[in-house]
CSV table of C-alpha atoms and ligand atoms in Angstrom, one decimal:
chain,number,residue,atom,x,y,z
A,1,MET,CA,0.0,0.0,0.0
A,2,PRO,CA,2.3,2.8,-1.2
A,3,ARG,CA,2.3,6.1,0.7
A,4,SER,CA,2.6,7.9,-2.8
A,5,ALA,CA,-1.0,7.0,-3.6
A,6,PHE,CA,-2.2,9.2,-0.7
A,7,LEU,CA,0.0,12.3,-1.3
A,8,PRO,CA,-1.1,15.4,-3.2
A,9,GLU,CA,0.5,17.1,-6.2
A,10,LEU,CA,2.1,19.8,-4.0
A,11,MET,CA,3.5,18.6,-0.6
A,12,TRP,CA,6.1,19.7,2.0
A,13,PRO,CA,8.5,17.1,3.3
A,14,PHE,CA,9.7,17.9,6.9
A,15,ASP,CA,13.4,17.9,7.6
A,16,MET,CA,13.8,16.4,11.1
A,17,ASP,CA,17.3,17.8,11.5
A,18,THR,CA,16.6,21.4,10.6
A,19,GLY,CA,12.9,21.5,11.7
A,20,THR,CA,11.9,23.0,8.4
A,21,SER,CA,9.7,22.1,5.5
A,22,PHE,CA,10.2,22.8,1.8
A,23,SER,CA,7.8,22.3,-1.2
A,24,VAL,CA,8.0,19.5,-3.7
A,25,SER,CA,5.6,19.3,-6.6
A,26,ARG,CA,4.8,16.2,-8.6
A,27,SER,CA,4.6,18.0,-11.9
A,28,GLY,CA,7.7,20.0,-11.2
A,29,ASP,CA,10.0,17.1,-10.3
A,30,LEU,CA,8.5,13.6,-10.4
A,31,ASP,CA,11.6,11.7,-9.2
A,32,LEU,CA,12.1,14.0,-6.3
A,33,TRP,CA,8.4,13.8,-5.4
A,34,HIS,CA,8.6,10.0,-5.4
A,35,ALA,CA,11.9,10.0,-3.5
A,36,TYR,CA,10.2,12.0,-0.6
A,37,ALA,CA,6.9,10.0,-0.8
A,38,ASP,CA,9.0,6.8,-0.2
A,39,ALA,CA,11.4,8.4,2.3
A,40,ASP,CA,11.1,8.0,6.1
A,41,VAL,CA,10.1,11.6,6.7
A,42,PRO,CA,6.8,13.2,7.7
A,43,VAL,CA,5.2,15.0,4.8
A,44,VAL,CA,3.0,18.1,5.5
A,45,THR,CA,-0.1,18.2,3.3
A,46,GLN,CA,-2.0,21.1,4.8
A,47,TRP,CA,-1.1,24.4,6.5
A,48,ASP,CA,-3.1,26.7,8.8
A,49,ASP,CA,-6.2,24.5,8.7
A,50,GLY,CA,-6.5,25.0,5.0
A,51,ALA,CA,-6.4,28.8,5.0
A,52,HIS,CA,-2.9,28.8,3.5
A,53,THR,CA,-2.3,29.1,-0.3
A,54,GLY,CA,0.8,29.0,-2.5
A,55,ALA,CA,3.9,26.9,-2.6
A,56,ASP,CA,5.8,28.3,0.4
A,57,PRO,CA,5.3,26.6,3.7
A,58,GLY,CA,2.6,28.2,5.9
A,59,ARG,CA,2.8,29.1,9.6
A,60,LEU,CA,1.4,25.9,11.3
A,61,SER,CA,1.3,22.4,9.8
A,62,THR,CA,-2.1,21.1,10.3
A,63,SER,CA,-2.3,17.8,8.4
A,64,SER,CA,0.4,15.4,7.2
A,65,ALA,CA,1.4,11.9,6.3
A,66,SER,CA,3.3,10.8,9.4
A,67,MET,CA,6.8,9.4,9.3
A,68,PRO,CA,6.5,5.8,8.0
A,69,SER,CA,8.7,4.4,10.8
A,70,VAL,CA,6.4,6.0,13.4
A,71,VAL,CA,3.3,4.6,11.6
A,72,ALA,CA,4.9,1.2,11.7
A,73,ARG,CA,5.8,1.5,15.4
A,74,MET,CA,2.3,2.5,16.4
A,75,LEU,CA,0.7,-0.2,14.2
A,76,ARG,CA,3.0,-2.7,16.0
A,77,ASP,CA,1.9,-1.4,19.4
A,78,LEU,CA,-1.8,-1.7,18.2
A,79,ASP,CA,-1.3,-5.4,17.7
A,80,VAL,CA,-4.3,-5.9,15.4
A,81,GLN,CA,-5.6,-9.4,14.7
A,82,PRO,CA,-7.7,-10.6,11.8
A,83,GLY,CA,-11.4,-9.6,12.4
A,84,ALA,CA,-10.6,-6.7,14.8
A,85,ARG,CA,-12.7,-3.6,14.5
A,86,VAL,CA,-10.5,-0.4,14.6
A,87,LEU,CA,-11.3,3.3,15.0
A,88,GLU,CA,-8.6,5.7,13.8
A,89,ILE,CA,-8.7,9.3,15.0
A,90,GLY,CA,-7.0,11.7,12.5
A,91,THR,CA,-7.5,10.4,8.9
A,92,GLY,CA,-5.1,12.9,7.3
A,93,THR,CA,-4.0,11.5,4.0
A,94,GLY,CA,-5.9,8.2,4.5
A,95,TRP,CA,-2.7,6.1,4.3
A,96,ASN,CA,-2.9,4.6,7.7
A,97,ALA,CA,-6.6,3.8,7.3
A,98,ALA,CA,-5.6,2.1,4.0
A,99,LEU,CA,-3.0,0.0,5.7
A,100,LEU,CA,-5.5,-1.0,8.3
A,101,SER,CA,-8.2,-1.7,5.7
A,102,TYR,CA,-5.9,-3.8,3.7
A,103,ARG,CA,-5.0,-5.9,6.7
A,104,LEU,CA,-8.5,-6.1,8.3
A,105,GLY,CA,-11.0,-5.5,5.6
A,106,ALA,CA,-12.3,-2.0,5.1
A,107,ALA,CA,-15.6,-2.9,6.8
A,108,ASN,CA,-13.7,-3.2,10.0
A,109,VAL,CA,-12.2,0.2,9.9
A,110,VAL,CA,-13.7,3.7,10.7
A,111,THR,CA,-11.5,6.8,10.6
A,112,VAL,CA,-12.5,10.3,11.9
A,113,GLU,CA,-11.1,13.6,10.5
A,114,VAL,CA,-12.0,17.0,11.8
A,115,ASP,CA,-11.2,18.9,8.6
A,116,GLU,CA,-13.9,18.4,5.9
A,117,ALA,CA,-11.5,19.1,3.0
A,118,VAL,CA,-8.9,16.7,4.3
A,119,ALA,CA,-11.6,14.0,4.9
A,120,ASP,CA,-13.0,14.4,1.4
A,121,ALA,CA,-9.5,14.1,-0.1
A,122,ALA,CA,-8.7,11.0,1.9
A,123,ARG,CA,-12.1,9.4,0.9
A,124,ALA,CA,-11.3,10.0,-2.8
A,125,ARG,CA,-7.8,8.5,-2.5
A,126,LEU,CA,-9.0,5.5,-0.6
A,127,SER,CA,-11.6,4.9,-3.2
A,128,ALA,CA,-9.0,5.2,-6.0
A,129,VAL,CA,-7.1,2.3,-4.5
A,130,GLY,CA,-10.4,0.3,-4.1
A,131,LEU,CA,-10.8,0.7,-0.3
A,132,HIS,CA,-13.9,2.0,1.3
A,133,PRO,CA,-13.5,2.2,5.1
A,134,GLY,CA,-15.9,4.6,7.0
A,135,VAL,CA,-14.4,8.1,6.7
A,136,VAL,CA,-16.3,10.3,9.1
A,137,THR,CA,-15.9,14.1,9.2
A,138,GLY,CA,-16.1,15.1,12.9
A,139,ASP,CA,-14.3,15.7,16.2
A,140,GLY,CA,-12.4,12.5,16.9
A,141,LEU,CA,-12.2,13.4,20.6
A,142,LEU,CA,-15.8,12.2,20.8
A,143,GLY,CA,-14.8,8.9,19.2
A,144,TYR,CA,-17.5,7.5,16.9
A,145,PRO,CA,-20.1,5.9,19.0
A,146,ASP,CA,-22.2,4.6,16.1
A,147,GLY,CA,-19.4,2.1,15.2
A,148,ALA,CA,-18.6,1.1,18.8
A,149,PRO,CA,-17.5,-1.1,20.4
A,150,TYR,CA,-14.0,-1.2,18.9
A,151,ASP,CA,-11.2,-3.8,19.6
A,152,ARG,CA,-8.6,-1.1,18.9
A,153,ILE,CA,-8.4,2.8,18.8
A,154,ILE,CA,-5.4,4.4,17.2
A,155,VAL,CA,-4.9,8.1,17.4
A,156,THR,CA,-2.7,9.9,15.0
A,157,ALA,CA,-2.8,13.5,16.4
A,158,GLY,CA,-1.2,14.5,19.7
A,159,VAL,CA,-3.5,14.9,22.8
A,160,ARG,CA,-3.0,16.5,26.1
A,161,ASP,CA,-6.2,15.1,27.6
A,162,LEU,CA,-7.3,11.6,26.9
A,163,PRO,CA,-11.1,11.6,26.3
A,164,TYR,CA,-13.0,9.1,28.4
A,165,ALA,CA,-15.3,8.5,25.4
A,166,TRP,CA,-12.5,6.4,23.8
A,167,ILE,CA,-12.4,4.0,26.8
A,168,ARG,CA,-16.2,3.7,26.8
A,169,GLN,CA,-16.1,2.9,23.0
A,170,THR,CA,-13.4,0.2,23.4
A,171,ARG,CA,-14.1,-3.5,24.4
A,172,PRO,CA,-12.8,-4.7,27.7
A,173,GLY,CA,-9.3,-5.9,27.0
A,174,GLY,CA,-9.1,-3.8,23.9
A,175,LEU,CA,-6.3,-1.4,23.2
A,176,ILE,CA,-6.0,2.4,22.7
A,177,VAL,CA,-2.7,3.6,21.2
A,178,ALA,CA,-2.3,7.4,21.3
A,179,PRO,CA,0.4,10.1,21.2
A,180,TRP,CA,-0.1,11.7,24.7
A,181,GLY,CA,2.0,14.4,26.4
A,182,THR,CA,1.8,17.3,28.9
A,183,HIS,CA,2.1,21.0,28.1
A,184,TYR,CA,5.8,20.9,29.1
A,185,SER,CA,6.8,20.6,25.5
A,186,ASN,CA,5.6,19.5,22.0
A,187,VAL,CA,6.9,16.0,22.7
A,188,ASP,CA,4.3,13.2,22.8
A,189,CYS,CA,4.7,9.8,24.3
A,190,VAL,CA,2.9,6.9,22.6
A,191,VAL,CA,0.7,5.4,25.3
A,192,ARG,CA,-0.6,1.9,24.9
A,193,LEU,CA,-3.7,1.6,27.2
A,194,VAL,CA,-5.5,-1.7,27.9
A,195,VAL,CA,-9.2,-1.2,28.8
A,196,ALA,CA,-10.1,-2.9,32.1
A,197,GLU,CA,-12.5,-5.8,32.3
A,198,ASP,CA,-15.2,-3.6,33.7
A,199,GLY,CA,-14.8,-1.1,30.8
A,200,ARG,CA,-14.4,1.8,33.2
A,201,SER,CA,-10.8,2.5,33.1
A,202,ALA,CA,-7.6,1.9,31.0
A,203,SER,CA,-4.0,1.5,31.9
A,204,GLY,CA,-0.7,1.0,30.2
A,205,ARG,CA,2.8,2.0,29.5
A,206,LEU,CA,4.3,4.7,27.4
A,207,THR,CA,6.2,3.0,24.5
A,208,GLY,CA,8.4,5.8,23.3
A,209,ALA,CA,8.7,9.5,22.4
A,210,VAL,CA,7.3,10.9,19.2
A,211,GLU,CA,6.1,14.3,18.0
A,212,PHE,CA,2.7,14.7,16.4
A,213,MET,CA,0.7,17.8,15.4
A,214,LYS,CA,-1.9,18.3,18.1
A,215,VAL,CA,-5.7,17.8,17.8
A,216,ARG,CA,-7.3,21.1,16.9
A,217,SER,CA,-8.8,21.9,20.3
A,218,GLN,CA,-5.7,21.0,22.3
A,219,ARG,CA,-3.1,23.2,20.6
A,220,HIS,CA,-1.3,25.3,23.1
A,221,ARG,CA,0.5,28.6,22.9
A,222,VAL,CA,2.0,30.6,25.7
A,223,ASP,CA,1.6,34.4,25.5
A,224,GLN,CA,5.1,35.2,26.8
A,225,THR,CA,4.3,39.0,27.1
A,226,ALA,CA,1.6,38.3,29.8
A,227,TYR,CA,4.4,37.0,32.1
A,228,LEU,CA,6.6,40.1,31.8
A,229,PRO,CA,4.3,43.1,31.7
A,230,ASP,CA,7.2,45.4,32.9
A,231,GLY,CA,9.9,43.7,30.8
A,232,PHE,CA,12.8,41.5,31.8
A,233,PRO,CA,13.8,40.8,34.5
A,234,GLY,CA,11.0,42.5,36.5
A,235,ASP,CA,10.9,41.4,40.1
A,236,ALA,CA,12.9,38.1,39.4
A,237,VAL,CA,15.3,36.7,42.0
A,238,THR,CA,18.5,35.3,40.7
A,239,THR,CA,20.3,32.0,41.6
A,240,VAL,CA,22.9,29.8,39.8
A,241,THR,CA,22.2,26.5,38.1
A,242,GLU,CA,24.5,23.7,37.4
A,243,LEU,CA,22.2,22.2,34.8
A,244,THR,CA,23.2,22.4,31.2
A,245,ALA,CA,21.3,22.2,27.9
A,246,ALA,CA,22.8,18.7,27.5
A,247,ASP,CA,21.5,17.6,30.9
A,248,LEU,CA,18.0,18.7,30.0
A,249,GLY,CA,18.1,17.3,26.5
A,250,LEU,CA,17.2,20.7,25.0
A,251,ASP,CA,18.6,19.9,21.6
A,252,ASP,CA,17.5,16.3,21.4
A,253,ARG,CA,14.0,16.2,22.7
A,254,LEU,CA,12.9,13.0,21.0
A,255,ARG,CA,16.0,11.0,22.0
A,256,HIS,CA,17.1,12.3,25.3
A,257,PRO,CA,15.2,10.4,28.0
A,258,PHE,CA,14.9,13.3,30.5
A,259,ALA,CA,13.4,15.6,27.8
A,260,ALA,CA,10.4,13.4,27.5
A,261,VAL,CA,10.2,12.4,31.2
A,262,ALA,CA,10.5,16.0,32.5
A,263,GLY,CA,6.9,16.7,31.3
A,264,LEU,CA,5.6,14.0,33.6
A,265,LEU,CA,7.6,15.3,36.6
A,266,VAL,CA,7.1,19.1,36.4
A,267,SER,CA,3.3,19.8,36.4
A,268,GLU,CA,1.4,22.7,34.7
A,269,CYS,CA,4.5,24.3,33.0
A,270,THR,CA,5.7,25.0,29.5
A,271,LEU,CA,9.3,25.1,28.4
A,272,LEU,CA,10.3,27.3,25.4
A,273,THR,CA,13.9,27.3,24.1
A,274,ASP,CA,15.8,29.3,21.6
A,275,ARG,CA,19.3,28.2,20.5
A,276,ARG,CA,21.7,30.9,19.1
A,277,GLY,CA,25.2,29.5,18.3
A,278,THR,CA,26.6,28.0,21.5
A,279,ALA,CA,23.9,29.3,23.9
A,280,VAL,CA,20.4,28.3,24.5
A,281,SER,CA,17.8,30.5,26.2
A,282,ALA,CA,15.4,28.4,28.3
A,283,TRP,CA,12.2,29.8,29.5
A,284,LEU,CA,9.7,28.1,31.8
A,285,TYR,CA,6.1,29.4,32.2
A,286,GLY,CA,3.7,28.3,34.8
A,287,LEU,CA,0.2,27.5,33.5
A,288,THR,CA,-1.9,28.2,36.6
A,289,ASP,CA,-0.3,31.4,37.6
A,290,ARG,CA,2.2,34.0,36.2
A,291,SER,CA,5.4,32.2,37.5
A,292,TRP,CA,8.3,32.1,35.1
A,293,ALA,CA,12.0,31.2,35.1
A,294,ALA,CA,14.7,31.9,32.5
A,295,ALA,CA,18.4,31.0,32.0
A,296,VAL,CA,20.9,31.2,29.3
A,297,LEU,CA,22.8,28.0,29.1
A,298,VAL,CA,26.2,28.2,27.3
A,299,ASP,CA,27.6,24.9,26.0
A,300,GLY,CA,30.4,23.6,28.1
A,301,GLN,CA,29.7,26.1,30.9
A,302,VAL,CA,28.5,24.8,34.3
A,303,GLY,CA,27.0,27.6,36.5
A,304,SER,CA,24.6,29.8,34.7
A,305,THR,CA,22.4,32.6,36.2
A,306,VAL,CA,18.7,31.7,36.6
A,307,TYR,CA,16.0,34.3,36.9
A,308,GLN,CA,12.7,33.3,38.7
A,309,SER,CA,9.6,35.2,39.4
A,310,GLY,CA,6.1,34.4,40.8
A,311,PRO,CA,4.7,32.0,43.4
A,312,ARG,CA,6.4,29.0,41.9
A,313,ARG,CA,10.1,28.6,41.6
A,314,LEU,CA,9.9,26.7,38.3
A,315,TRP,CA,13.7,26.3,37.7
A,316,ASP,CA,14.0,24.8,41.2
A,317,GLU,CA,11.1,22.4,40.4
A,318,LEU,CA,12.9,21.3,37.2
A,319,THR,CA,16.2,20.9,39.1
A,320,ARG,CA,14.4,18.6,41.7
A,321,ALA,CA,12.8,16.6,38.9
A,322,HIS,CA,16.2,16.1,37.3
A,323,GLN,CA,17.7,15.1,40.7
A,324,TRP,CA,14.8,12.6,41.1
A,325,TRP,CA,15.4,11.2,37.6
A,326,VAL,CA,19.2,10.8,38.2
A,327,ALA,CA,18.6,9.1,41.5
A,328,ALA,CA,16.0,6.8,39.9
A,329,GLY,CA,18.8,5.6,37.4
A,330,GLU,CA,17.8,7.9,34.5
A,331,PRO,CA,14.8,5.9,33.4
A,332,ASP,CA,13.4,6.5,29.9
A,333,VAL,CA,9.6,7.0,29.2
A,334,THR,CA,9.0,3.2,28.9
A,335,ARG,CA,9.3,2.8,32.7
A,336,PHE,CA,6.3,5.2,33.0
A,337,GLY,CA,2.6,4.6,32.3
A,338,LEU,CA,-0.8,6.1,32.6
A,339,THR,CA,-4.1,5.0,34.3
A,340,VAL,CA,-7.2,6.8,32.9
A,341,THR,CA,-10.5,6.9,34.7
A,342,ALA,CA,-13.5,9.2,34.2
A,343,GLY,CA,-12.1,12.7,34.6
A,344,ARG,CA,-8.7,11.7,35.7
A,345,THR,CA,-5.3,10.7,34.2
A,346,ASN,CA,-2.7,9.5,36.7
A,347,ALA,CA,0.9,8.8,35.7
A,348,TRP,CA,2.9,6.0,37.4
A,349,PHE,CA,6.4,4.7,37.5
A,350,ASP,CA,7.1,1.0,37.1
A,351,ASN,CA,4.0,-0.1,39.0
A,352,PRO,CA,0.5,0.8,37.9
A,353,ARG,CA,-0.7,0.5,41.5
A,354,SER,CA,1.7,3.2,42.8
A,355,PRO,CA,1.0,6.5,41.2
A,356,LEU,CA,3.8,8.9,40.6
A,357,LEU,CA,3.5,11.3,43.4
A,358,LEU,CA,4.7,14.7,42.5
A,359,GLN,CA,5.4,15.5,46.1
A,360,ASP,CA,8.1,12.7,46.0
A,361,VAL,CA,9.7,14.5,43.1
A,362,GLU,CA,9.3,17.8,44.9
A,363,ASN,CA,11.1,16.5,48.0
A,364,ALA,CA,13.9,15.0,45.9
A,365,GLY,CA,17.3,16.3,46.9
B,1,LIG,C1,-0.6,13.6,11.5
B,1,LIG,S1,-2.1,13.8,10.7
B,1,LIG,C2,-2.7,12.2,10.6
B,1,LIG,C3,-2.0,11.3,9.6
B,1,LIG,C4,-2.9,10.1,9.1
B,1,LIG,N1,-3.2,9.1,10.0
B,1,LIG,C5,-2.3,9.6,7.8
B,1,LIG,O1,-2.2,8.4,7.6
B,1,LIG,O2,-2.0,10.3,6.8
B,1,LIG,C6,-3.2,14.4,12.0
B,1,LIG,C7,-4.6,14.7,11.4
B,1,LIG,O3,-5.5,14.8,12.6
B,1,LIG,C8,-6.5,15.7,12.3
B,1,LIG,N2,-7.2,16.2,13.5
B,1,LIG,C9,-6.8,17.2,14.3
B,1,LIG,N3,-7.7,17.3,15.3
B,1,LIG,C10,-8.7,16.3,15.1
B,1,LIG,C11,-9.8,16.0,15.8
B,1,LIG,N4,-10.2,16.6,16.9
B,1,LIG,N5,-10.5,14.9,15.3
B,1,LIG,C12,-10.2,14.3,14.2
B,1,LIG,N6,-9.0,14.6,13.5
B,1,LIG,C13,-8.3,15.6,13.9
B,1,LIG,C14,-5.8,16.8,11.5
B,1,LIG,O4,-6.7,17.5,10.7
B,1,LIG,C15,-4.8,15.9,10.7
B,1,LIG,O5,-5.4,15.6,9.4
């Protein structure tokens, strides 16, 4: 089931190293277009919820064909068996729905896409390869109750809150595979939840770090100016940190274990970074009040000035989280998991029966 059958005439491969996209058109350079269609890179297919026109990349990528190796990893986590009924959230190009339909029969596959034009294009491309799964235009956070119960739900857009509807629409013992994360960064962790026998909760481990575009209603932007109405440094107090950009994984968020784990340990906080040459500015913003912290971390230098303001000392929280993580043997995300019940998501470490208590992290060191 070639990915090229699901890609448009004009597309924007995403370069993972530089974090930038560039346009490739089928009619302009057929060989190049096919090379990217078959490469292990994400390919953006829509910008700015469809408001963007022209060949240059837009501001925000809002639909794509995911990186094939990530698609394969998540399908492996999904562990589909013949006869299983699957709901996919985030149809995008329709390629993943095609892979599932090819494997399970299109009658067993339903996929939900929030964007009408994207859903229409996917339906047409699926039809062109002779596959007719249910393609529903709607908000996937509601699932698709008309087709429930499902044996599997696979989500291909990042979420910050896991909707309880997905648990209610999955059979006991069924699986939900979704890119989930906190507002700490754009990193998502694939979570593989098993629905409990009573159908009321689901629990499972994180299987690895990835980065997906977020579901429409859970995109998040911090208005930095609101934190510093009188300019920098305002009433900030200063301290010195021994943490470096390398310790925090600031340049390698998908591979550095702490970069993905930190979001589980420091609650209600967003990290924004800006690298210029050998220095990274790191800013932390509290999401429940106007606390902020900032430091400029120069490569190879231990001992940088930290500015902190507001009721929370966010850099101190990050430092304690790092100390806890080092003392725990520098675990990666696969040692952590989630348990989701109505209205609540609890993270745990190693043992699903012992929730990760943030006060333990707070008291570290
Ligand atoms: C990374 S793409 C999905 C890739 C797709 N599975 C494929 O095979 O090409 C994410 C998609 O999720 C869609 N999306 C965003 N929020 C959504 C929501 N609330 N419900 C359903 N789809 C949503 C986006 O419009 C986008 O098309």
